[in-house]
């Protein structure tokens, strides 16, 4: 069973996405801000991280940069989640070190496909 | 977050982007939860429920389409009308979602599903702001003049704490339009600094802020005594129950989720300010009650200054009345104390002069006891200090306790009748109960080698008789100092059920400080019991000071003592008795039938109120006199 860290500050989003992913058979751990996300990611040995970009404390861009800078999470797949469907956001996320990018509202089949692709790549 | 419904002008590209985000977030929630519930419905084979959820999902996607059309990513400035148009278009699908969810809530029983449906409903409500005007009937409106502080004189001062410039600006302007004075802080630390330095009546606090978030600001405000009473209304995008509970637990007055309904905000600000106003009034009331009790302590300590409570006395309520009455009473008490001190000072001066001119009679013999003699194996006789109808008084040293006492030996003929002796003893037991600074304490009654005796407190001083003889008529203050103390001693004795029956100047001792000591409580009973004015040729009892009812051998009560006191006072003020005659019989006749000459006729400078009071004490019928010693003490204190 793949272990996924979901970093999301909005409680409703967190609740909804975690439950939907658990239904699909993933083991989900949650973090409520960028700092907690980085801390948990470095020690948790996750297979994949779903990272919201608008976070308190440190935002998703910065959290991703920090995770990429340390050996424990250097290669952990990170999918950026953002509500900002702005043209430059995808590039910005990839630049920060994300492996993929998805916009809200989450279309679950689309997200699942991205998750599975990355997990297969790493396997 | 920004209150877009209240935003009057066009939206900048940044604000438009924020609005887009604000609208898409609840749609995302609706879509996500609806999809989850559809999966559940499919698994359960609940076709009808799935159909309604599908419709909900369709409506949510319609909302998303409208947003994408009217607020595309990277949109430039957008006009106010376009914003209103957007909200208008959203109302239809939004209403549909709410309607569908309400329908589902009526049929679904599973707890988890019910909770998810409520989440959808709340998200849908966040899509379109509630109509701003006109206010629906029954909506609480701010009461007239409410945007003000407790004293109602200045507009209430509100602090808006939000890290978002747009939010701050909109809220500030809205509040100012409502008549409040609005100030802003852009983060938690700045907010705490401002609140510490300035006065604010209410704080509107965002939660998600960098560095110091709303929870922390709230905690610190509520921890500090200086700021804990400032109401805080949290305005946050967090609409989940734990966040709301967290704020309420930390002391938030109220909680509003963004985007908030302006009417609701106005009502809640008004309510919070009104609550604070009442709380402030309550605190002020308690503080002022504290001032009155402090003033009471000051009166006791003699440090009260009239006018200290002027501000409390200015109140129009019961506390104000209390302060005014208190101040008046305190002033009266102080004036009375001043009068008493003046009187005592006069009396001390009189005593001082009398002591130098009046030599105590050095009676060295003539008594039954010899000087230097050890009496009752306990007392060494030092001097004989007086003799009278009842017996002889000696000054002695109590060898056991090594202190001076007075010993009064009683004439043997008074001790003959056993029944009388028992009554006398019981009277002495009663008298021993009186403990008052103006009463000579009776210690013991005993008999030694056939001599019955009483031991008493020894008072170094002279009697009022000595004083009158040395000084002649006394000035009113001195006489009043004597009378007041006498009235106080009688108050205590009468309360204990002891009537003196032989109040006269010879029984009233004055020490060098002007403190009066009444002697022989209980002893006159003995003389009275022998039912004669003369025993073995001696006059016992003093007809000049005896009330008519005593002379007529009727029942004497406390008012008989007051009559005697009237005679003493008359004598103090005028230097003569109200009734005088060469023989006891003619004296008794005068006491029973004649009216005394008013003291003012003899000494014109006596205060008329005092003269009238003396005459009232000398009334023939007890019921026409002042009725109690305590009442008399009060009347004497009032005489200026």
XYZ file of C-alpha atoms in Angstrom, chain B:
640
model
C -10.103 37.756 3.227
C -11.727 40.503 1.250
C -15.423 41.291 1.590
C -16.212 41.578 -2.088
C -19.882 42.236 -1.619
C -19.029 45.380 0.295
C -16.347 46.502 -2.088
C -17.656 49.597 -3.787
C -15.175 50.262 -6.551
C -13.751 48.190 -9.438
C -11.506 45.215 -8.607
C -7.814 45.366 -9.365
C -6.325 42.296 -11.153
C -5.049 41.081 -7.768
C -8.431 41.416 -6.123
C -10.106 39.757 -9.109
C -7.702 36.841 -8.770
C -8.479 36.639 -5.076
C -12.215 36.657 -5.796
C -11.713 33.847 -8.282
C -9.918 31.868 -5.601
C -12.547 32.659 -3.024
C -15.290 31.367 -5.283
C -13.500 28.324 -6.606
C -12.567 26.994 -3.167
C -16.162 26.276 -2.067
C -16.964 24.877 -5.493
C -14.067 22.495 -5.105
C -15.519 21.380 -1.799
C -18.956 20.859 -3.302
C -17.561 18.851 -6.196
C -15.320 16.726 -3.985
C -17.949 15.836 -1.396
C -20.632 15.298 -4.036
C -18.405 12.863 -5.925
C -17.707 10.974 -2.719
C -21.378 10.750 -1.863
C -22.170 9.587 -5.423
C -19.717 6.711 -5.014
C -21.408 5.772 -1.728
C -24.855 5.962 -3.333
C -23.682 3.744 -6.181
C -22.292 1.207 -3.727
C -25.569 1.242 -1.790
C -27.658 1.073 -4.953
C -29.489 4.241 -3.879
C -30.549 5.404 -7.302
C -32.701 8.332 -6.296
C -30.054 9.735 -3.967
C -27.417 9.309 -6.683
C -29.643 11.194 -9.104
C -29.967 14.162 -6.754
C -26.237 14.144 -6.107
C -25.535 14.049 -9.841
C -27.727 17.134 -10.208
C -25.805 18.784 -7.377
C -22.536 18.028 -9.122
C -23.874 19.419 -12.400
C -24.952 22.629 -10.675
C -21.493 22.942 -9.075
C -19.826 22.534 -12.455
C -22.164 25.183 -13.825
C -20.880 27.520 -11.086
C -17.330 26.720 -12.128
C -18.134 27.473 -15.765
C -19.646 30.849 -14.857
C -16.585 31.720 -12.771
C -14.217 30.721 -15.552
C -16.209 32.756 -18.064
C -16.607 35.900 -16.044
C -13.370 35.753 -14.078
C -10.859 34.041 -16.372
C -7.335 33.544 -15.051
C -5.251 36.670 -15.508
C -8.308 38.895 -15.840
C -7.665 42.632 -15.886
C -9.545 45.183 -13.776
C -13.164 44.229 -13.360
C -15.948 46.730 -12.778
C -18.368 46.739 -9.903
C -21.277 45.983 -12.182
C -19.528 42.925 -13.554
C -18.936 41.664 -10.014
C -22.603 42.176 -9.173
C -23.531 40.456 -12.443
C -21.333 37.508 -11.543
C -22.994 37.091 -8.148
C -26.385 37.418 -9.792
C -25.629 34.609 -12.236
C -24.304 32.401 -9.466
C -27.510 32.697 -7.482
C -29.457 30.232 -9.672
C -27.087 27.230 -9.501
C -26.255 28.075 -5.909
C -29.947 28.052 -4.951
C -30.333 24.777 -6.790
C -27.473 23.173 -4.820
C -28.924 24.324 -1.510
C -32.361 23.069 -2.500
C -31.022 19.638 -3.560
C -28.948 19.270 -0.403
C -31.944 20.157 1.758
C -33.899 17.457 -0.058
C -31.126 14.946 0.558
C -30.839 15.913 4.214
C -34.519 15.118 4.623
C -33.971 11.503 3.558
C -30.386 10.571 4.429
C -29.822 9.137 7.903
C -26.187 8.068 7.798
C -24.223 10.415 10.098
C -21.171 10.695 7.926
C -23.277 11.489 4.846
C -25.307 14.059 6.778
C -22.119 15.806 7.847
C -20.816 15.830 4.275
C -24.107 17.243 3.007
C -23.874 20.050 5.573
C -20.388 20.793 4.331
C -21.736 21.074 0.782
C -24.504 23.354 1.975
C -22.114 25.654 3.821
C -19.795 25.776 0.828
C -22.730 26.697 -1.426
C -23.749 29.504 0.908
C -20.285 30.980 0.637
C -20.662 31.401 -3.123
C -23.046 34.324 -3.064
C -23.069 37.061 -0.470
C -26.362 37.652 1.302
C -28.282 40.679 0.037
C -26.960 43.781 1.765
C -30.042 45.965 1.710
C -32.768 46.479 2.514
C -32.398 44.662 5.788
C -34.928 41.889 6.183
C -37.543 42.433 8.839
C -36.375 41.367 12.254
C -32.688 41.808 11.498
C -31.125 43.392 14.547
C -30.124 46.940 13.768
C -27.646 48.918 15.802
C -29.457 50.881 18.463
C -29.336 54.652 18.155
C -25.963 55.993 19.174
C -24.559 52.526 19.658
C -21.287 52.995 17.779
C -19.906 54.534 20.890
C -17.970 53.758 24.020
C -19.333 53.172 27.514
C -19.616 56.855 28.288
C -21.371 57.448 24.982
C -19.308 60.522 24.236
C -16.946 59.332 21.496
C -17.315 56.888 18.624
C -16.236 53.346 19.499
C -12.675 52.603 18.397
C -12.249 49.359 16.501
C -9.042 47.617 15.435
C -9.095 45.571 12.225
C -6.338 42.949 12.202
C -5.804 41.297 8.838
C -2.707 40.601 6.775
C -4.588 41.262 3.561
C -4.505 44.898 2.456
C -7.762 44.684 0.527
C -9.630 43.113 3.428
C -8.382 45.712 5.831
C -9.278 48.544 3.543
C -12.787 47.330 2.825
C -13.562 46.568 6.432
C -12.146 49.860 7.658
C -14.208 51.847 5.183
C -17.319 49.880 5.971
C -16.880 50.472 9.701
C -16.223 54.157 9.189
C -19.415 54.419 7.180
C -21.212 52.905 10.168
C -19.863 55.682 12.363
C -17.059 53.816 14.077
C -13.474 54.931 14.339
C -11.552 52.140 12.630
C -7.808 51.490 12.876
C -5.809 48.735 11.207
C -2.980 46.356 12.045
C -1.443 44.195 9.352
C -0.213 41.388 11.556
C -0.598 39.922 15.019
C 2.461 41.537 16.541
C 1.494 44.996 15.332
C -1.994 44.417 16.704
C -0.679 43.525 20.172
C 1.635 46.545 20.178
C -1.178 48.905 19.254
C -3.604 47.443 21.753
C -0.977 47.766 24.495
C -0.422 51.430 23.668
C -3.897 52.645 22.709
C -7.490 52.246 23.785
C -9.684 50.021 21.624
C -13.278 49.052 22.247
C -13.316 46.018 19.991
C -10.955 43.951 17.818
C -11.863 42.282 14.527
C -9.313 39.530 14.107
C -8.269 37.391 11.164
C -6.880 33.948 12.019
C -4.472 32.938 9.301
C -1.696 35.480 9.466
C 2.060 35.105 9.116
C 4.323 35.149 12.185
C 1.694 35.494 14.921
C -1.656 33.981 14.004
C -5.093 34.964 15.305
C -5.192 32.170 17.883
C -1.983 33.432 19.491
C -3.114 37.070 19.401
C -6.386 36.048 21.020
C -4.619 33.992 23.690
C -2.282 36.841 24.618
C -5.076 39.414 24.697
C -7.173 37.257 27.000
C -4.226 36.442 29.274
C -3.358 40.053 30.041
C -5.574 41.732 32.679
C -5.349 45.058 30.837
C -6.754 43.671 27.583
C -8.879 40.695 28.568
C -12.086 42.695 28.588
C -11.748 43.962 25.011
C -14.215 41.969 22.908
C -12.697 40.122 19.938
C -14.726 39.068 16.919
C -12.871 36.560 14.759
C -13.436 36.848 11.037
C -11.911 33.897 9.271
C -12.061 31.799 6.163
C -11.853 28.748 8.411
C -15.402 27.570 8.680
C -14.767 24.220 10.316
C -16.091 23.524 13.788
C -12.705 22.889 15.480
C -11.403 26.304 14.396
C -14.525 28.043 15.662
C -14.402 26.119 18.937
C -10.697 26.917 19.306
C -11.424 30.647 19.012
C -14.417 30.579 21.359
C -12.388 28.614 23.907
C -9.666 31.224 23.740
C -12.193 33.909 24.586
C -13.457 35.208 21.234
C -16.721 37.086 21.647
C -17.999 35.942 18.283
C -16.937 34.199 15.088
C -17.832 35.049 11.534
C -16.755 33.142 8.473
C -15.654 34.896 5.321
C -17.290 36.115 3.221
C -19.376 37.537 6.030
C -22.793 39.037 5.799
C -22.373 42.787 6.451
C -25.686 42.994 8.285
C -24.667 40.155 10.535
C -21.296 41.777 11.191
C -22.958 45.064 12.073
C -25.351 43.341 14.455
C -22.571 41.404 16.139
C -20.352 44.449 16.551
C -23.273 46.335 18.075
C -24.095 43.481 20.400
C -20.461 43.061 21.484
C -20.038 46.777 22.132
C -23.261 46.917 24.088
C -22.116 43.955 26.165
C -18.766 45.621 26.749
C -20.481 48.885 27.646
C -22.580 47.126 30.273
C -19.513 45.258 31.530
C -17.561 48.530 31.792
C -20.429 50.111 33.706
C -20.487 47.121 36.021
C -16.731 47.349 36.631
C -17.007 51.077 37.281
C -19.866 50.448 39.679
C -17.840 47.848 41.582
C -14.845 50.211 41.668
C -16.983 52.993 43.088
C -18.539 50.690 45.681
C -14.926 49.944 46.663
C -14.300 53.679 47.037
C -17.257 54.012 49.417
C -16.015 51.115 51.573
C -12.520 52.636 51.594
C -14.098 55.892 52.705
C -15.828 54.033 55.538
C -12.428 52.738 56.704
C -11.077 56.290 56.460
C -13.897 57.533 58.693
C -12.973 54.894 61.267
C -9.317 55.885 61.056
C -10.242 59.547 61.300
C -8.612 60.307 57.946
C -11.731 60.883 55.851
C -11.872 64.179 54.011
C -15.262 65.486 53.010
C -15.621 65.651 49.214
C -13.532 62.522 48.592
C -16.583 60.839 47.081
C -17.758 63.786 44.979
C -17.582 61.856 41.696
C -19.492 58.889 43.120
C -22.007 61.248 44.720
C -22.633 62.757 41.282
C -24.196 59.484 40.101
C -27.943 59.629 39.682
C -28.531 56.105 41.003
C -28.738 54.454 44.403
C -24.953 54.323 44.754
C -24.803 58.086 44.205
C -27.423 58.579 46.883
C -25.478 56.297 49.219
C -22.310 58.339 48.633
C -24.144 61.624 49.271
C -25.769 60.342 52.464
C -22.468 58.802 53.545
C -20.572 62.041 53.002
C -23.184 63.966 54.967
C -23.095 61.457 57.818
C -19.308 61.377 57.853
C -19.231 65.179 58.059
C -21.681 65.034 60.940
C -19.642 62.359 62.736
C -16.506 64.445 62.304
C -18.223 67.580 63.593
C -19.526 65.613 66.552
C -16.077 64.208 67.282
C -14.630 67.704 67.130
C -17.302 68.900 69.559
C -16.592 66.002 71.926
C -12.869 66.720 71.814
C -13.502 70.406 72.506
C -15.770 69.531 75.416
C -13.247 67.141 76.866
C -10.499 69.730 76.506
C -12.603 72.231 78.479
C -13.343 69.627 81.115
C -9.652 68.701 81.448
C -8.796 72.358 81.927
C -11.436 72.659 84.660
C -10.154 69.522 86.359
C -6.572 70.800 86.187
C -7.529 74.032 87.914
C -9.729 72.256 90.470
C -6.919 69.855 91.390
C -4.537 72.640 92.223
C -7.082 74.561 94.302
C -8.851 71.604 95.880
C -6.975 69.674 98.534
C -8.220 66.178 99.064
C -9.239 65.944 102.735
C -6.497 64.021 104.458
C -8.584 61.925 106.742
C -6.103 59.901 108.674
C -8.386 58.339 111.163
C -12.023 58.042 112.067
C -12.564 54.894 110.079
C -12.838 51.418 111.378
C -9.631 50.369 109.650
C -6.191 51.559 110.593
C -3.627 52.807 108.114
C -0.986 50.210 107.331
C -3.339 47.560 108.591
C -3.556 44.338 106.538
C -7.237 43.869 105.853
C -8.788 40.532 104.917
C -5.244 39.130 104.747
C -4.870 40.667 101.341
C -5.176 44.435 101.371
C -2.899 46.981 102.952
C -4.877 50.102 103.919
C -3.191 53.189 102.457
C -5.664 55.958 103.199
C -9.252 56.672 104.043
C -10.685 58.654 101.199
C -14.291 59.167 102.068
C -17.172 58.397 104.290
C -20.909 58.526 103.824
C -24.220 57.020 104.688
C -23.276 53.620 103.399
C -19.864 53.287 104.972
C -16.279 54.325 104.567
C -14.031 54.208 101.515
C -10.336 53.396 101.764
C -7.546 53.393 99.290
C -5.640 50.122 99.643
C -3.016 47.981 97.965
C -4.017 44.535 96.830
C -0.955 42.572 97.977
C -1.848 39.588 95.826
C -2.116 41.457 92.553
C 0.116 44.354 93.545
C -2.297 47.041 92.450
C -4.293 49.805 94.006
C -7.929 49.164 94.871
C -10.704 50.985 96.683
C -12.302 49.226 99.618
C -15.706 50.257 100.775
C -16.730 48.970 104.176
C -20.464 48.824 104.741
C -22.202 49.858 107.946
C -22.941 46.758 110.027
C -26.535 47.836 110.599
C -27.163 47.535 106.856
C -26.058 43.906 106.987
C -28.433 42.745 109.705
C -31.229 41.304 107.597
C -30.238 38.050 105.817
C -32.862 38.479 103.083
C -31.676 41.999 102.373
C -28.089 40.809 102.315
C -28.915 38.186 99.699
C -30.712 40.751 97.537
C -27.753 43.075 97.906
C -25.369 40.297 96.847
C -27.407 39.498 93.776
C -27.484 43.206 92.903
C -23.684 43.307 93.193
C -23.395 40.246 90.964
C -25.439 42.105 88.321
C -23.360 45.258 88.696
C -20.162 43.270 88.237
C -21.312 42.455 84.725
C -21.065 46.077 83.651
C -17.850 46.619 81.793
C -17.491 50.151 80.506
C -14.780 52.761 80.577
C -17.131 55.127 82.390
C -18.045 52.711 85.164
C -15.885 51.952 88.217
C -15.448 48.189 88.186
C -16.669 46.281 91.204
C -14.301 43.422 92.023
C -15.455 41.491 95.099
C -17.880 41.418 97.958
C -16.664 39.870 101.200
C -16.851 39.804 104.919
C -13.912 39.797 107.273
C -14.114 39.709 111.012
C -17.665 41.042 110.971
C -16.976 43.800 108.432
C -18.801 43.570 105.122
C -16.896 45.197 102.300
C -16.660 45.728 98.576
C -13.458 46.059 96.589
C -13.482 48.249 93.511
C -11.275 49.769 90.868
C -9.344 52.687 92.381
C -9.574 55.899 90.409
C -7.114 58.686 91.066
C -9.130 61.845 90.622
C -11.807 64.080 91.985
C -15.570 63.913 92.028
C -17.918 66.131 90.109
C -18.892 67.483 93.536
C -15.252 68.541 94.089
C -15.172 70.100 90.633
C -18.321 72.170 91.174
C -17.086 73.297 94.563
C -13.761 74.381 93.112
C -15.017 75.901 89.855
C -18.603 76.964 90.519
C -20.953 76.621 87.526
C -19.246 74.862 84.620
C -19.240 76.049 81.039
C -21.609 74.167 78.768
C -18.802 72.158 77.016
C -17.478 70.796 80.335
C -20.977 69.980 81.565
C -21.750 68.278 78.254
C -18.520 66.232 78.445
C -19.653 64.953 81.855
C -23.259 64.408 80.774
C -22.345 62.536 77.573
C -20.093 60.096 79.411
C -22.649 59.633 82.149
C -25.361 58.912 79.583
C -23.111 56.346 77.898
C -22.376 54.543 81.168
C -26.091 54.470 82.010
C -26.877 53.112 78.545
C -24.678 50.085 79.190
C -25.900 49.572 82.764
C -29.562 49.848 81.814
C -29.041 47.398 78.968
C -27.735 44.955 81.590
C -30.821 45.584 83.704
C -28.972 47.556 86.377
C -30.490 50.836 87.610
C -28.084 52.945 89.670
C -30.717 54.679 91.879
C -28.197 57.088 93.428
C -26.681 59.198 90.702
C -25.188 62.319 92.274
C -22.016 64.396 91.883
C -20.283 62.562 94.736
C -20.597 59.278 92.864
C -19.074 60.645 89.671
C -15.294 60.493 89.555
C -13.163 62.309 87.008
C -9.586 61.314 86.260
C -6.963 63.764 85.058
C -7.841 63.041 81.412
C -11.447 64.013 81.934
C -12.666 60.409 81.838
C -15.762 60.049 83.984
C -16.177 56.968 86.217
C -19.521 56.256 87.853
C -19.248 54.629 91.273
C -21.555 52.468 93.378
C -23.681 50.722 90.811
C -25.907 48.331 92.724
C -25.138 49.676 96.159
C -28.022 52.116 96.494
C -30.340 49.135 96.317
C -29.283 48.313 99.827
C -30.270 51.686 101.183
C -33.551 51.618 99.303
C -34.351 48.197 100.634
C -34.203 49.450 104.169
C -37.201 51.531 103.076
C -36.110 54.618 104.925
C -34.290 57.780 104.191
C -32.686 57.557 107.568
C -31.172 54.667 109.329
C -29.875 55.167 112.766
C -30.118 58.867 112.309
C -28.128 59.004 109.082
C -29.501 60.172 105.824
C -29.013 57.510 103.204
C -29.886 58.303 99.678
C -29.857 61.872 98.567
C -33.366 63.335 98.228
C -32.170 66.279 96.117
C -31.258 63.856 93.313
C -34.124 61.432 93.765
C -36.956 61.331 91.266
C -40.520 61.892 92.523
C -41.374 58.219 92.006
C -38.397 57.248 94.190
C -39.436 59.631 96.907
C -42.925 58.178 96.780
C -41.385 54.696 97.051
C -42.944 53.769 93.763
C -41.087 51.563 91.327
C -37.880 53.209 90.233
C -36.632 52.407 86.766
C -34.028 53.585 84.296
C -35.884 56.874 83.902
C -35.308 57.606 87.624
C -31.568 57.604 86.860
C -32.257 60.065 84.044
C -34.039 62.378 86.480
C -30.999 62.267 88.779
C -28.834 63.011 85.820
C -31.004 66.050 85.090
C -30.306 67.307 88.609
C -26.550 66.714 88.200
C -26.554 68.556 84.900
C -28.615 71.401 86.375
C -26.112 71.704 89.176
C -23.128 71.574 86.827
C -24.542 74.361 84.658
C -25.924 76.654 87.350
C -23.938 75.741 90.461
C -27.157 75.140 92.369
C -29.802 72.470 92.808
C -33.171 72.729 91.044
C -34.868 72.333 94.426
C -33.368 73.275 97.725
C -34.881 73.375 101.209
C -33.701 73.419 104.794
C -35.308 70.076 105.694
C -35.756 66.819 103.854
C -39.513 66.978 104.189
C -39.832 70.453 102.637
C -37.382 69.369 99.922
C -39.520 66.357 99.060
C -42.574 68.597 98.904
C -40.841 70.910 96.416
C -39.597 68.032 94.272
C -43.103 66.645 94.086
C -44.953 69.859 93.350
C -42.794 72.719 92.068
C -41.372 73.457 88.679
C -37.646 74.184 88.619
C -36.310 77.526 87.437
C -35.092 77.085 83.862
C -31.262 76.912 83.829
C -31.089 79.716 81.231
C -32.758 82.050 83.721
C -29.845 81.491 86.068
C -27.028 81.264 83.532
C -28.083 83.009 80.316
C -25.297 81.666 78.070
C -26.421 78.035 78.345
C -27.496 76.774 74.916
C -31.334 76.885 74.906
C -31.503 73.291 73.618
C -29.449 72.134 76.598
C -31.582 74.070 79.069
C -34.741 72.574 77.550
C -33.246 69.088 77.709
C -32.422 69.493 81.407
C -36.010 70.563 82.144
C -37.279 67.562 80.207
C -35.151 65.267 82.368
C -36.625 66.886 85.473
C -40.211 66.110 84.440
C -42.291 64.850 87.366
C -43.747 61.936 85.424
C -41.252 59.393 84.072
C -43.146 59.176 80.781
C -42.542 62.895 80.143
C -38.753 62.493 80.352
C -36.339 61.310 77.722
C -37.117 57.614 77.732
C -33.697 56.014 77.600
C -30.065 56.778 78.301
C -29.063 55.923 74.735
C -31.606 58.399 73.387
C -30.265 60.975 75.812
C -26.659 60.289 74.712
C -27.732 60.916 71.124
C -29.472 64.190 72.034
C -26.434 65.402 73.995
C -24.110 64.676 71.072
C -26.275 66.779 68.792
C -26.153 69.901 70.921
C -23.739 72.253 69.170
